[in-house]
Short mmCIF file of C-alpha atoms in Angstrom, two decimals:
data_model
loop_
_atom_site.label_atom_id
_atom_site.label_comp_id
_atom_site.label_asym_id
_atom_site.label_seq_id
_atom_site.Cartn_x
_atom_site.Cartn_y
_atom_site.Cartn_z
CA MET A 1 0.00 0.00 0.00
CA ILE A 2 1.29 3.49 -0.86
CA ALA A 3 2.55 5.35 2.19
CA ASN A 4 0.13 7.81 3.79
CA ARG A 5 -2.84 6.55 1.78
CA ILE A 6 -5.90 6.16 4.00
CA ARG A 7 -7.93 3.17 2.90
CA LEU A 8 -11.42 3.03 4.39
CA VAL A 9 -13.94 0.25 3.90
CA PHE A 10 -17.56 1.41 3.91
CA LEU A 11 -20.66 -0.69 3.63
CA ILE A 12 -22.02 0.09 0.20
CA GLY A 13 -25.71 -0.59 -0.20
CA ILE A 14 -26.71 -1.25 -3.80
CA PHE A 15 -30.36 -0.62 -4.66
CA VAL A 16 -31.57 -1.44 -8.17
CA VAL A 17 -34.01 1.30 -9.14
CA GLY A 18 -36.01 2.21 -12.19
CA ALA A 19 -37.96 5.41 -12.88
CA GLY A 20 -39.22 6.01 -9.36
CA ALA A 21 -39.48 2.40 -8.15
CA ASP A 22 -37.14 0.48 -5.84
CA LEU A 23 -36.55 -3.14 -6.88
CA GLU A 24 -34.16 -5.74 -5.48
CA THR A 25 -31.66 -4.79 -2.78
CA ALA A 26 -28.16 -6.19 -2.25
CA THR A 27 -25.22 -5.20 -0.11
CA ALA A 28 -21.53 -5.83 -0.46
CA GLN A 29 -18.31 -4.78 1.22
CA GLU A 30 -16.29 -2.65 -1.19
CA ALA A 31 -13.22 -0.51 -0.57
CA ILE A 32 -13.55 3.25 -0.89
CA GLU A 33 -10.26 5.12 -0.55
CA HIS A 34 -10.33 8.43 1.30
CA LEU A 35 -7.84 10.81 -0.29
CA GLY A 36 -8.06 13.56 2.29
CA LEU A 37 -9.13 17.24 2.15
CA SER A 38 -11.61 16.86 5.01
CA SER A 39 -13.16 20.13 6.24
CA LYS A 40 -11.91 22.06 3.21
CA ASN A 41 -15.30 23.32 1.95
CA ILE A 42 -14.97 21.50 -1.39
CA THR A 43 -17.12 22.85 -4.23
CA SER A 44 -15.84 21.09 -7.36
CA LEU A 45 -13.70 18.21 -8.62
CA SER A 46 -11.89 17.35 -11.85
CA VAL A 47 -9.72 14.36 -12.82
CA ASN A 48 -8.02 14.50 -16.19
CA TYR A 49 -4.62 13.85 -17.83
CA GLY A 50 -3.32 12.26 -14.64
CA ILE A 51 -4.21 15.22 -12.42
CA ILE A 52 -6.77 15.37 -9.57
CA ALA A 53 -7.95 18.92 -8.86
CA ALA A 54 -10.38 20.13 -6.20
CA GLY A 55 -11.84 23.61 -5.82
CA THR A 56 -13.01 25.01 -2.49
CA ASP A 57 -14.84 27.91 -0.91
CA ARG A 58 -12.01 30.25 0.21
CA GLU A 59 -9.60 27.38 0.96
CA GLY A 60 -7.79 27.41 -2.41
CA VAL A 61 -7.37 24.97 -5.31
CA TYR A 62 -5.70 21.67 -4.44
CA TRP A 63 -4.09 19.18 -6.82
CA GLN A 64 -2.03 16.02 -6.93
CA GLN A 65 -1.04 13.43 -9.52
CA GLU A 66 -3.40 10.48 -9.93
CA PHE A 67 -0.76 7.73 -10.25
CA SER A 68 0.04 7.81 -6.51
CA PRO A 69 -2.66 9.73 -4.62
CA SER A 70 -2.53 10.11 -0.86
CA SER A 71 -4.16 12.18 1.85
CA SER A 72 -0.90 14.07 2.36
CA GLY A 73 -0.04 14.49 -1.32
CA TRP A 74 -2.11 17.61 -2.03
CA THR A 75 -0.56 20.89 -3.14
CA ASN A 76 -2.41 24.15 -2.58
CA ALA A 77 -1.93 26.18 -5.76
CA GLY A 78 -3.51 29.34 -4.37
CA LEU A 79 -6.74 31.35 -4.77
CA ASP A 80 -7.51 30.71 -1.10
CA THR A 81 -9.40 33.99 -0.71
CA LEU A 82 -11.91 33.23 -3.48
CA VAL A 83 -15.06 31.16 -3.91
CA ILE A 84 -14.06 28.52 -6.48
CA ARG A 85 -17.09 27.05 -8.23
CA ALA A 86 -15.38 25.16 -11.08
CA VAL A 87 -12.06 23.41 -11.66
CA TYR A 88 -10.94 21.95 -14.97
CA ALA A 89 -7.77 19.86 -15.20
CA HIS A 90 -6.66 19.48 -18.79
CA LYS A 91 -3.85 18.91 -21.27
CA SER A 92 -1.81 22.02 -22.03
CA GLY A 93 0.99 22.13 -24.53
CA PRO A 94 2.76 19.12 -26.09
CA ILE A 95 3.44 17.31 -22.78
CA GLY A 96 2.11 19.66 -20.10
CA TRP A 97 -1.06 20.08 -18.10
CA ALA A 98 -2.95 22.96 -16.53
CA ILE A 99 -5.82 23.67 -14.15
CA SER A 100 -8.42 26.31 -14.96
CA ALA A 101 -10.53 27.68 -12.10
CA GLY A 102 -13.86 29.51 -12.33
CA VAL A 103 -14.75 31.81 -9.43
CA TYR A 104 -17.42 34.07 -8.01
CA PRO A 105 -15.56 37.40 -7.66
CA ASP A 106 -15.77 39.46 -4.49
CA GLU A 107 -15.91 42.80 -6.30
CA LYS A 108 -17.24 43.92 -9.67
CA GLY A 109 -14.37 43.93 -12.13
CA ASP A 110 -12.43 41.14 -10.40
CA PRO A 111 -11.33 38.21 -12.63
CA PHE A 112 -13.74 35.31 -13.21
CA ILE A 113 -11.27 32.70 -14.50
CA TYR A 114 -7.70 31.79 -13.57
CA CYS A 115 -5.24 29.28 -15.04
CA SER A 116 -2.30 27.46 -13.44
CA TYR A 117 0.22 25.80 -15.75
CA MET A 118 1.88 22.67 -14.32
CA GLY A 119 0.95 23.62 -10.75
CA GLY A 120 2.45 27.10 -10.94
CA ALA A 121 0.89 30.33 -9.70
CA PHE A 122 -2.60 31.09 -10.98
CA GLU A 123 -2.89 33.89 -13.51
CA ALA A 124 -6.09 35.74 -14.44
CA ARG A 125 -7.52 34.61 -17.78
CA SER A 126 -10.99 36.19 -17.89
CA HIS A 127 -10.73 39.02 -20.43
CA GLY A 128 -14.06 39.28 -22.22
CA ILE A 129 -16.32 37.83 -19.51
CA ASP A 130 -19.24 40.28 -19.27
CA ASN A 131 -20.18 41.05 -15.67
CA ALA A 132 -23.51 42.39 -16.91
CA LEU A 133 -24.38 38.81 -17.89
CA THR A 134 -22.33 36.84 -15.38
CA THR A 135 -21.77 37.02 -11.64
CA GLY A 136 -19.62 33.88 -11.48
CA ILE A 137 -18.44 30.83 -13.42
CA ASP A 138 -20.15 27.52 -12.59
CA GLU A 139 -18.46 25.09 -15.00
CA ILE A 140 -15.54 24.91 -17.45
CA ASP A 141 -14.90 22.31 -20.15
CA GLY A 142 -13.05 22.25 -23.45
CA PHE A 143 -11.26 20.63 -26.37
CA PRO A 144 -7.58 20.66 -25.33
CA ASP A 145 -4.86 21.09 -27.94
CA MET A 146 -1.17 21.95 -28.11
CA THR A 147 -1.70 25.52 -26.85
CA ILE A 148 -1.88 26.62 -23.24
CA CYS A 149 -5.38 25.91 -21.89
CA GLY A 150 -6.71 25.03 -25.37
CA GLU A 151 -10.19 25.84 -26.72
CA THR A 152 -12.38 26.23 -23.68
CA TYR A 153 -16.02 26.88 -22.73
CA ALA A 154 -17.17 28.57 -19.53
CA ALA A 155 -20.76 28.67 -18.22
CA GLY A 156 -22.08 31.13 -15.66
CA GLY A 157 -24.97 33.54 -15.15
CA ARG A 158 -26.80 34.17 -18.42
CA GLY A 159 -23.71 33.55 -20.55
CA LEU A 160 -21.85 30.69 -22.19
CA TYR A 161 -18.42 31.79 -23.34
CA LEU A 162 -15.79 30.39 -25.70
CA ARG A 163 -12.09 31.12 -25.83
CA ASN A 164 -10.69 29.91 -29.13
CA PHE A 165 -7.35 28.20 -29.63
CA ALA A 166 -4.43 30.52 -28.77
CA ASP A 167 -6.79 33.43 -28.07
CA THR A 168 -6.81 35.54 -24.91
CA THR A 169 -10.39 36.84 -25.08
CA TRP A 170 -13.60 35.06 -24.12
CA LYS A 171 -16.54 35.58 -26.47
CA PRO A 172 -20.20 34.93 -25.59
CA VAL A 173 -21.57 32.19 -27.86
CA TYR A 174 -24.95 31.74 -26.15
CA THR A 175 -26.98 34.09 -23.95
CA ALA A 176 -29.97 32.99 -21.89
CA GLY A 177 -33.04 35.19 -21.51
CA HIS A 178 -33.52 37.83 -18.84
CA ASP A 179 -34.61 35.26 -16.22
CA GLY A 180 -32.40 32.44 -17.48
CA HIS A 181 -29.08 31.00 -16.39
CA VAL A 182 -26.44 28.71 -17.95
CA GLN A 183 -24.77 26.56 -15.29
CA THR A 184 -23.38 23.49 -17.05
CA VAL A 185 -21.42 22.82 -20.23
CA LYS A 186 -20.11 19.55 -21.65
CA VAL A 187 -17.88 18.63 -24.58
CA ARG A 188 -16.00 15.45 -25.48
CA THR A 189 -12.89 15.05 -27.61
CA GLU A 190 -14.55 12.03 -29.25
CA TYR A 191 -17.17 14.34 -30.78
CA PRO A 192 -15.40 17.44 -32.17
CA GLY A 193 -17.73 20.39 -32.46
CA VAL A 194 -20.52 19.02 -30.26
CA VAL A 195 -21.29 21.27 -27.28
CA LEU A 196 -24.15 20.88 -24.77
CA ALA A 197 -25.08 23.67 -22.35
CA GLY A 198 -27.88 23.59 -19.79
CA GLY A 199 -29.51 25.42 -16.93
CA GLY A 200 -32.86 27.20 -16.63
CA GLU A 201 -34.84 29.62 -18.76
CA GLY A 202 -37.79 31.76 -17.74
CA PHE A 203 -40.72 30.65 -15.60
CA ALA A 204 -40.68 27.01 -16.80
CA GLY A 205 -37.00 26.68 -15.94
CA PHE A 206 -36.08 24.46 -18.91
CA LEU A 207 -32.83 24.97 -20.81
CA LEU A 208 -30.63 22.59 -22.77
CA VAL A 209 -29.07 23.69 -26.04
CA LYS A 210 -26.86 21.79 -28.47
CA SER A 211 -24.33 22.92 -31.05
CA VAL A 212 -22.55 20.74 -33.61
CA ASP A 213 -20.28 23.54 -34.90
CA PHE A 214 -18.33 24.53 -31.76
CA GLY A 215 -21.02 26.98 -30.67
CA GLN A 216 -21.62 28.98 -33.84
CA THR A 217 -25.27 27.88 -34.02
CA TRP A 218 -27.58 26.34 -31.41
CA LYS A 219 -30.65 24.14 -31.24
CA ASN A 220 -32.93 23.96 -28.21
CA ILE A 221 -33.34 20.31 -27.14
CA SER A 222 -34.61 20.91 -23.58
CA PRO A 223 -36.16 18.10 -21.55
CA PRO A 224 -38.93 19.23 -19.17
CA THR A 225 -36.56 20.10 -16.31
CA THR A 226 -34.00 22.57 -15.10
CA VAL A 227 -30.70 20.97 -16.15
CA GLN A 228 -28.15 20.67 -13.33
CA SER A 229 -25.64 18.60 -15.32
CA VAL A 230 -25.44 16.90 -18.73
CA ASP A 231 -23.34 14.30 -20.56
CA PHE A 232 -23.61 12.32 -23.79
CA SER A 233 -22.43 9.28 -25.72
CA GLY A 234 -23.54 7.17 -28.68
CA THR A 235 -22.35 6.73 -32.24
CA ASN A 236 -23.15 10.33 -33.20
CA ALA A 237 -23.46 11.93 -29.74
CA ASP A 238 -27.12 10.95 -29.92
CA VAL A 239 -27.50 9.46 -26.41
CA ILE A 240 -27.87 12.30 -23.90
CA PHE A 241 -28.30 12.17 -20.11
CA ALA A 242 -29.59 15.27 -18.30
CA ALA A 243 -29.81 15.51 -14.52
CA GLY A 244 -32.69 17.60 -13.25
CA THR A 245 -33.15 18.55 -9.62
CA SER A 246 -34.48 15.10 -8.69
CA THR A 247 -34.87 13.29 -12.04
CA ILE A 248 -32.61 11.84 -14.71
CA HIS A 249 -33.77 12.27 -18.29
CA ARG A 250 -32.45 10.34 -21.30
CA SER A 251 -32.70 10.97 -25.02
CA MET A 252 -31.72 8.30 -27.55
CA ASP A 253 -32.12 10.54 -30.61
CA GLY A 254 -29.99 13.59 -29.96
CA GLY A 255 -32.56 15.45 -27.86
CA ALA A 256 -35.62 15.11 -30.09
CA ASN A 257 -37.43 12.96 -27.50
CA TRP A 258 -36.90 12.45 -23.76
CA SER A 259 -37.89 9.93 -21.11
CA ILE A 260 -37.41 9.90 -17.32
CA VAL A 261 -35.18 6.97 -16.39
CA TRP A 262 -34.76 7.76 -12.68
CA SER A 263 -36.96 9.76 -10.35
CA GLY A 264 -36.46 10.69 -6.70
CA ASP A 265 -38.60 12.92 -4.51
CA ARG A 266 -38.25 16.41 -3.10
CA ALA A 267 -35.64 15.13 -0.64
CA HIS A 268 -33.28 14.29 -3.52
CA PHE A 269 -31.00 16.76 -5.26
CA LEU A 270 -28.78 15.84 -8.22
CA ALA A 271 -25.66 17.90 -8.83
CA GLU A 272 -23.62 15.86 -11.34
CA ILE A 273 -24.02 13.27 -14.10
CA ALA A 274 -21.14 11.63 -15.99
CA TYR A 275 -20.83 8.99 -18.70
CA ASP A 276 -17.81 6.67 -18.77
CA PRO A 277 -16.94 5.57 -22.34
CA GLY A 278 -14.59 2.85 -21.11
CA SER A 279 -17.19 0.82 -19.22
CA GLY A 280 -20.38 2.32 -20.67
CA TYR A 281 -21.55 3.12 -17.14
CA VAL A 282 -23.44 6.31 -16.26
CA TYR A 283 -22.97 7.92 -12.83
CA ALA A 284 -25.08 10.55 -11.08
CA ALA A 285 -24.43 12.21 -7.73
CA GLY A 286 -25.98 14.62 -5.27
CA SER A 287 -27.77 14.36 -1.94
CA ALA A 288 -30.76 12.77 -0.22
CA ALA A 289 -32.49 13.74 3.05
CA ALA A 290 -33.98 10.73 4.80
CA PRO A 291 -34.10 11.98 7.54
CA ASN A 292 -30.61 13.53 7.56
CA THR A 293 -28.88 14.87 4.46
CA THR A 294 -26.51 12.23 3.07
CA GLY A 295 -24.60 11.58 -0.12
CA LEU A 296 -26.40 10.17 -3.15
CA LEU A 297 -24.39 8.24 -5.74
CA LEU A 298 -26.16 6.38 -8.56
CA VAL A 299 -24.78 4.15 -11.30
CA SER A 300 -26.35 2.53 -14.36
CA THR A 301 -24.60 -0.25 -16.26
CA ASP A 302 -27.23 -0.44 -19.03
CA GLN A 303 -27.32 3.07 -20.51
CA GLY A 304 -29.76 4.39 -17.93
CA THR A 305 -32.44 1.70 -18.11
CA SER A 306 -31.90 0.71 -14.46
CA TRP A 307 -29.93 2.33 -11.64
CA ARG A 308 -28.09 1.20 -8.52
CA SER A 309 -27.73 3.51 -5.56
CA VAL A 310 -24.24 3.23 -4.09
CA ALA A 311 -24.62 4.56 -0.55
CA PRO A 312 -21.30 5.59 1.00
CA ALA A 313 -21.44 6.98 4.55
CA VAL A 314 -20.63 10.57 3.59
CA GLY A 315 -22.36 13.91 3.22
CA PRO A 316 -23.84 15.45 0.04
CA VAL A 317 -21.73 14.81 -3.06
CA VAL A 318 -20.68 18.06 -4.76
CA GLY A 319 -18.12 16.70 -7.23
CA LEU A 320 -17.98 13.65 -9.52
CA ALA A 321 -15.14 12.71 -11.90
CA LEU A 322 -14.05 9.61 -13.81
CA SER A 323 -10.66 8.33 -14.91
CA ALA A 324 -9.65 5.17 -16.76
CA ASP A 325 -10.15 2.83 -13.79
CA TRP A 326 -11.56 4.93 -10.96
CA THR A 327 -14.70 6.78 -9.93
CA TYR A 328 -13.95 9.88 -7.85
CA PHE A 329 -16.37 11.89 -5.76
CA ALA A 330 -16.10 14.70 -3.24
CA THR A 331 -18.22 16.17 -0.46
CA VAL A 332 -18.05 19.59 1.16
CA ASN A 333 -16.63 18.46 4.51
CA ASP A 334 -15.64 14.79 4.12
CA GLY A 335 -13.08 15.31 1.36
CA VAL A 336 -12.23 13.36 -1.80
CA PHE A 337 -12.87 9.64 -2.28
CA ARG A 338 -12.46 7.07 -5.02
CA PHE A 339 -13.36 3.46 -5.75
CA ARG A 340 -12.67 1.13 -8.66
CA LYS A 341 -15.33 1.09 -11.34
CA THR A 342 -15.52 -2.69 -11.05
CA ALA A 343 -16.78 -2.26 -7.46
CA VAL A 344 -20.31 -1.51 -8.71
CA GLY A 345 -20.42 -3.78 -11.74
CA THR A 346 -22.27 -7.07 -11.50
CA GLU A 347 -22.15 -8.14 -15.12
CA SER A 348 -19.28 -10.10 -16.65
CA PRO A 349 -17.72 -8.60 -19.77
CA ALA A 350 -19.59 -9.33 -22.99
CA PRO A 351 -18.04 -12.12 -25.08
CA ASP A 352 -16.37 -9.70 -27.49
CA ASP A 353 -15.18 -7.19 -24.89
CA TYR A 354 -11.60 -6.49 -24.00
CA ALA A 355 -9.95 -3.64 -22.11
CA LEU A 356 -6.82 -1.54 -22.32
CA HIS A 357 -6.07 0.43 -19.13
CA GLN A 358 -4.12 3.63 -18.54
CA ASN A 359 -0.45 3.03 -17.78
CA TYR A 360 0.72 3.53 -14.21
CA PRO A 361 2.40 5.82 -13.38
CA ASN A 362 1.59 8.43 -16.02
CA PRO A 363 3.45 10.72 -16.60
CA THR A 364 6.59 8.62 -16.16
CA SER A 365 10.33 9.23 -16.23
CA GLY A 366 11.29 5.57 -16.00
CA VAL A 367 9.43 2.29 -15.67
CA THR A 368 5.65 2.19 -16.16
CA THR A 369 3.11 -0.66 -16.23
CA ILE A 370 0.42 -1.24 -18.85
CA ARG A 371 -2.51 -3.54 -17.99
CA TYR A 372 -4.97 -5.07 -20.45
CA SER A 373 -7.46 -7.93 -20.58
CA LEU A 374 -8.58 -10.34 -23.31
CA SER A 375 -11.85 -12.24 -23.15
CA HIS A 376 -10.86 -14.57 -26.01
CA PRO A 377 -7.52 -16.05 -27.10
CA GLY A 378 -6.05 -14.71 -30.31
CA SER A 379 -3.30 -12.82 -32.08
CA THR A 380 -2.32 -9.79 -29.97
CA THR A 381 0.06 -6.88 -30.42
CA LEU A 382 0.91 -4.01 -28.08
CA ALA A 383 3.15 -1.29 -29.46
CA VAL A 384 4.22 2.25 -28.54
CA TYR A 385 4.37 5.11 -31.07
CA ASP A 386 5.79 8.62 -30.90
CA ILE A 387 3.88 11.78 -31.82
CA LEU A 388 4.83 11.32 -35.51
CA GLY A 389 3.41 7.79 -35.61
CA LYS A 390 6.77 6.00 -35.59
CA GLU A 391 6.87 2.75 -33.62
CA VAL A 392 9.37 3.06 -30.76
CA ALA A 393 8.66 -0.17 -28.85
CA LYS A 394 6.96 -3.51 -29.55
CA LEU A 395 5.86 -4.91 -26.18
CA VAL A 396 3.67 -7.85 -27.26
CA SER A 397 3.47 -9.73 -30.53
CA GLY A 398 1.91 -13.16 -30.87
CA ARG A 399 -0.99 -15.33 -29.79
CA GLN A 400 -2.22 -14.97 -26.19
CA PRO A 401 -4.87 -16.77 -24.13
CA ALA A 402 -7.85 -15.01 -22.56
CA GLY A 403 -7.07 -13.31 -19.26
CA GLU A 404 -5.54 -10.30 -17.50
CA PHE A 405 -2.05 -9.16 -18.51
CA GLU A 406 0.57 -6.66 -17.30
CA VAL A 407 3.48 -5.41 -19.41
CA VAL A 408 6.31 -3.25 -18.08
CA LEU A 409 7.71 -0.53 -20.34
CA ASP A 410 11.15 0.90 -19.53
CA ALA A 411 10.91 4.46 -20.85
CA THR A 412 14.28 5.67 -19.57
CA ALA A 413 15.72 5.73 -23.10
CA LEU A 414 12.76 7.55 -24.66
CA PRO A 415 12.94 11.34 -25.20
CA ALA A 416 10.46 13.47 -23.27
CA GLY A 417 7.18 13.83 -25.09
CA LEU A 418 3.72 12.46 -25.82
CA TYR A 419 3.39 8.82 -26.94
CA THR A 420 0.53 6.49 -27.84
CA TYR A 421 0.37 2.79 -27.02
CA VAL A 422 -1.95 0.67 -29.16
CA LEU A 423 -3.45 -2.73 -28.35
CA THR A 424 -4.67 -4.83 -31.29
CA ALA A 425 -6.53 -8.09 -30.64
CA GLY A 426 -7.99 -9.66 -33.75
CA GLU A 427 -10.13 -6.96 -35.40
CA LEU A 428 -10.33 -4.89 -32.20
CA ARG A 429 -8.03 -1.91 -31.63
CA ASP A 430 -7.67 0.51 -28.70
CA ALA A 431 -5.16 3.20 -27.77
CA ARG A 432 -4.15 5.39 -24.82
CA ARG A 433 -1.72 8.27 -24.30
CA LEU A 434 1.59 8.03 -22.41
CA ILE A 435 3.62 11.04 -21.24
CA VAL A 436 7.38 10.75 -20.69
CA LEU A 437 9.06 13.45 -18.59
CA ARG A 438 12.74 14.25 -18.17
#
């Protein structure tokens, strides 16, 4: 066990639920790791490109690397006098990373957005945010590229803003009505150009808009709810999940039609929803009051048709984030937690499934381990390529049985940079990124 890591075992109750009806109940002992930050007034959480970032209410922005997290491994990057409402860890530059933070300023004219490159001091990056439309930033997401902080979207108040690649000015790309608000935005690198933004609009409180051209034009696809959080998947970004205050809505046709796939009561409040493309699972998180306010964490392994309630013994969940193998969540006062995605799965992999996992550690300056699994025997190759597509290492080549495998890559001789390792098993092919530091 990694030194200083606090490993707690909670009793997780799993309740299979449909749209408003409880079905079978099961319980199991599963390990949830507590990663610290208790009593830090956490408001937001992001896990991306090997970085865990947590925003707080006047306690600063904390971060640490995902490959070896611990309760004592956090670094406070600053902003400890501000109300942080959004953090966004992301790729920045050829091999670097950055954390963007959205805040609620104390005074009119104060910055709304800051950016820290590689854990350095935060610098204001909010030129163009209109304080006549926006009082604070609630969420940040984007399409990272080789430039610092990439192409990024920020939602807050009545405005949704875009900062283009290599630009320094935010431009409003969508404005809600006089009584409206935009509080969530979601993009995915798998679907270039697709942007979803949600919140509330007018008396009815319904707002979800979709763009397929990076925000140049918009189509209203609102379900009958105020949208707290949104995510999407599918062949053409056509499967959409929207979390209302106490309901989860799903569209299978890009927002043309909606159905309620989970429904709570007035004691439930949903804050986050997230789709995991690796497992196909959908997670939702928030709080429930029965009779005391506790954390609510839901998971669906069948695209939202049925849901299990994972009930950790913590307070209301305010942050939810997914990495290759882990589900992370955070509460205001209990801190940051994680558990393996397999902890909530009950189904065995489908006959044709196989999995390629993120290397550990990543980034690396020496030896790193790559794990993968095969559900059927067959011809298998695992190779590493540089940023120009040249093969730099052949780790596996030949026929392998079904099972779980680990391969060690010694990267000490590789130049610093971004690499891709590719697993090919029969007609199936998957790839992940590897960062080498010097």
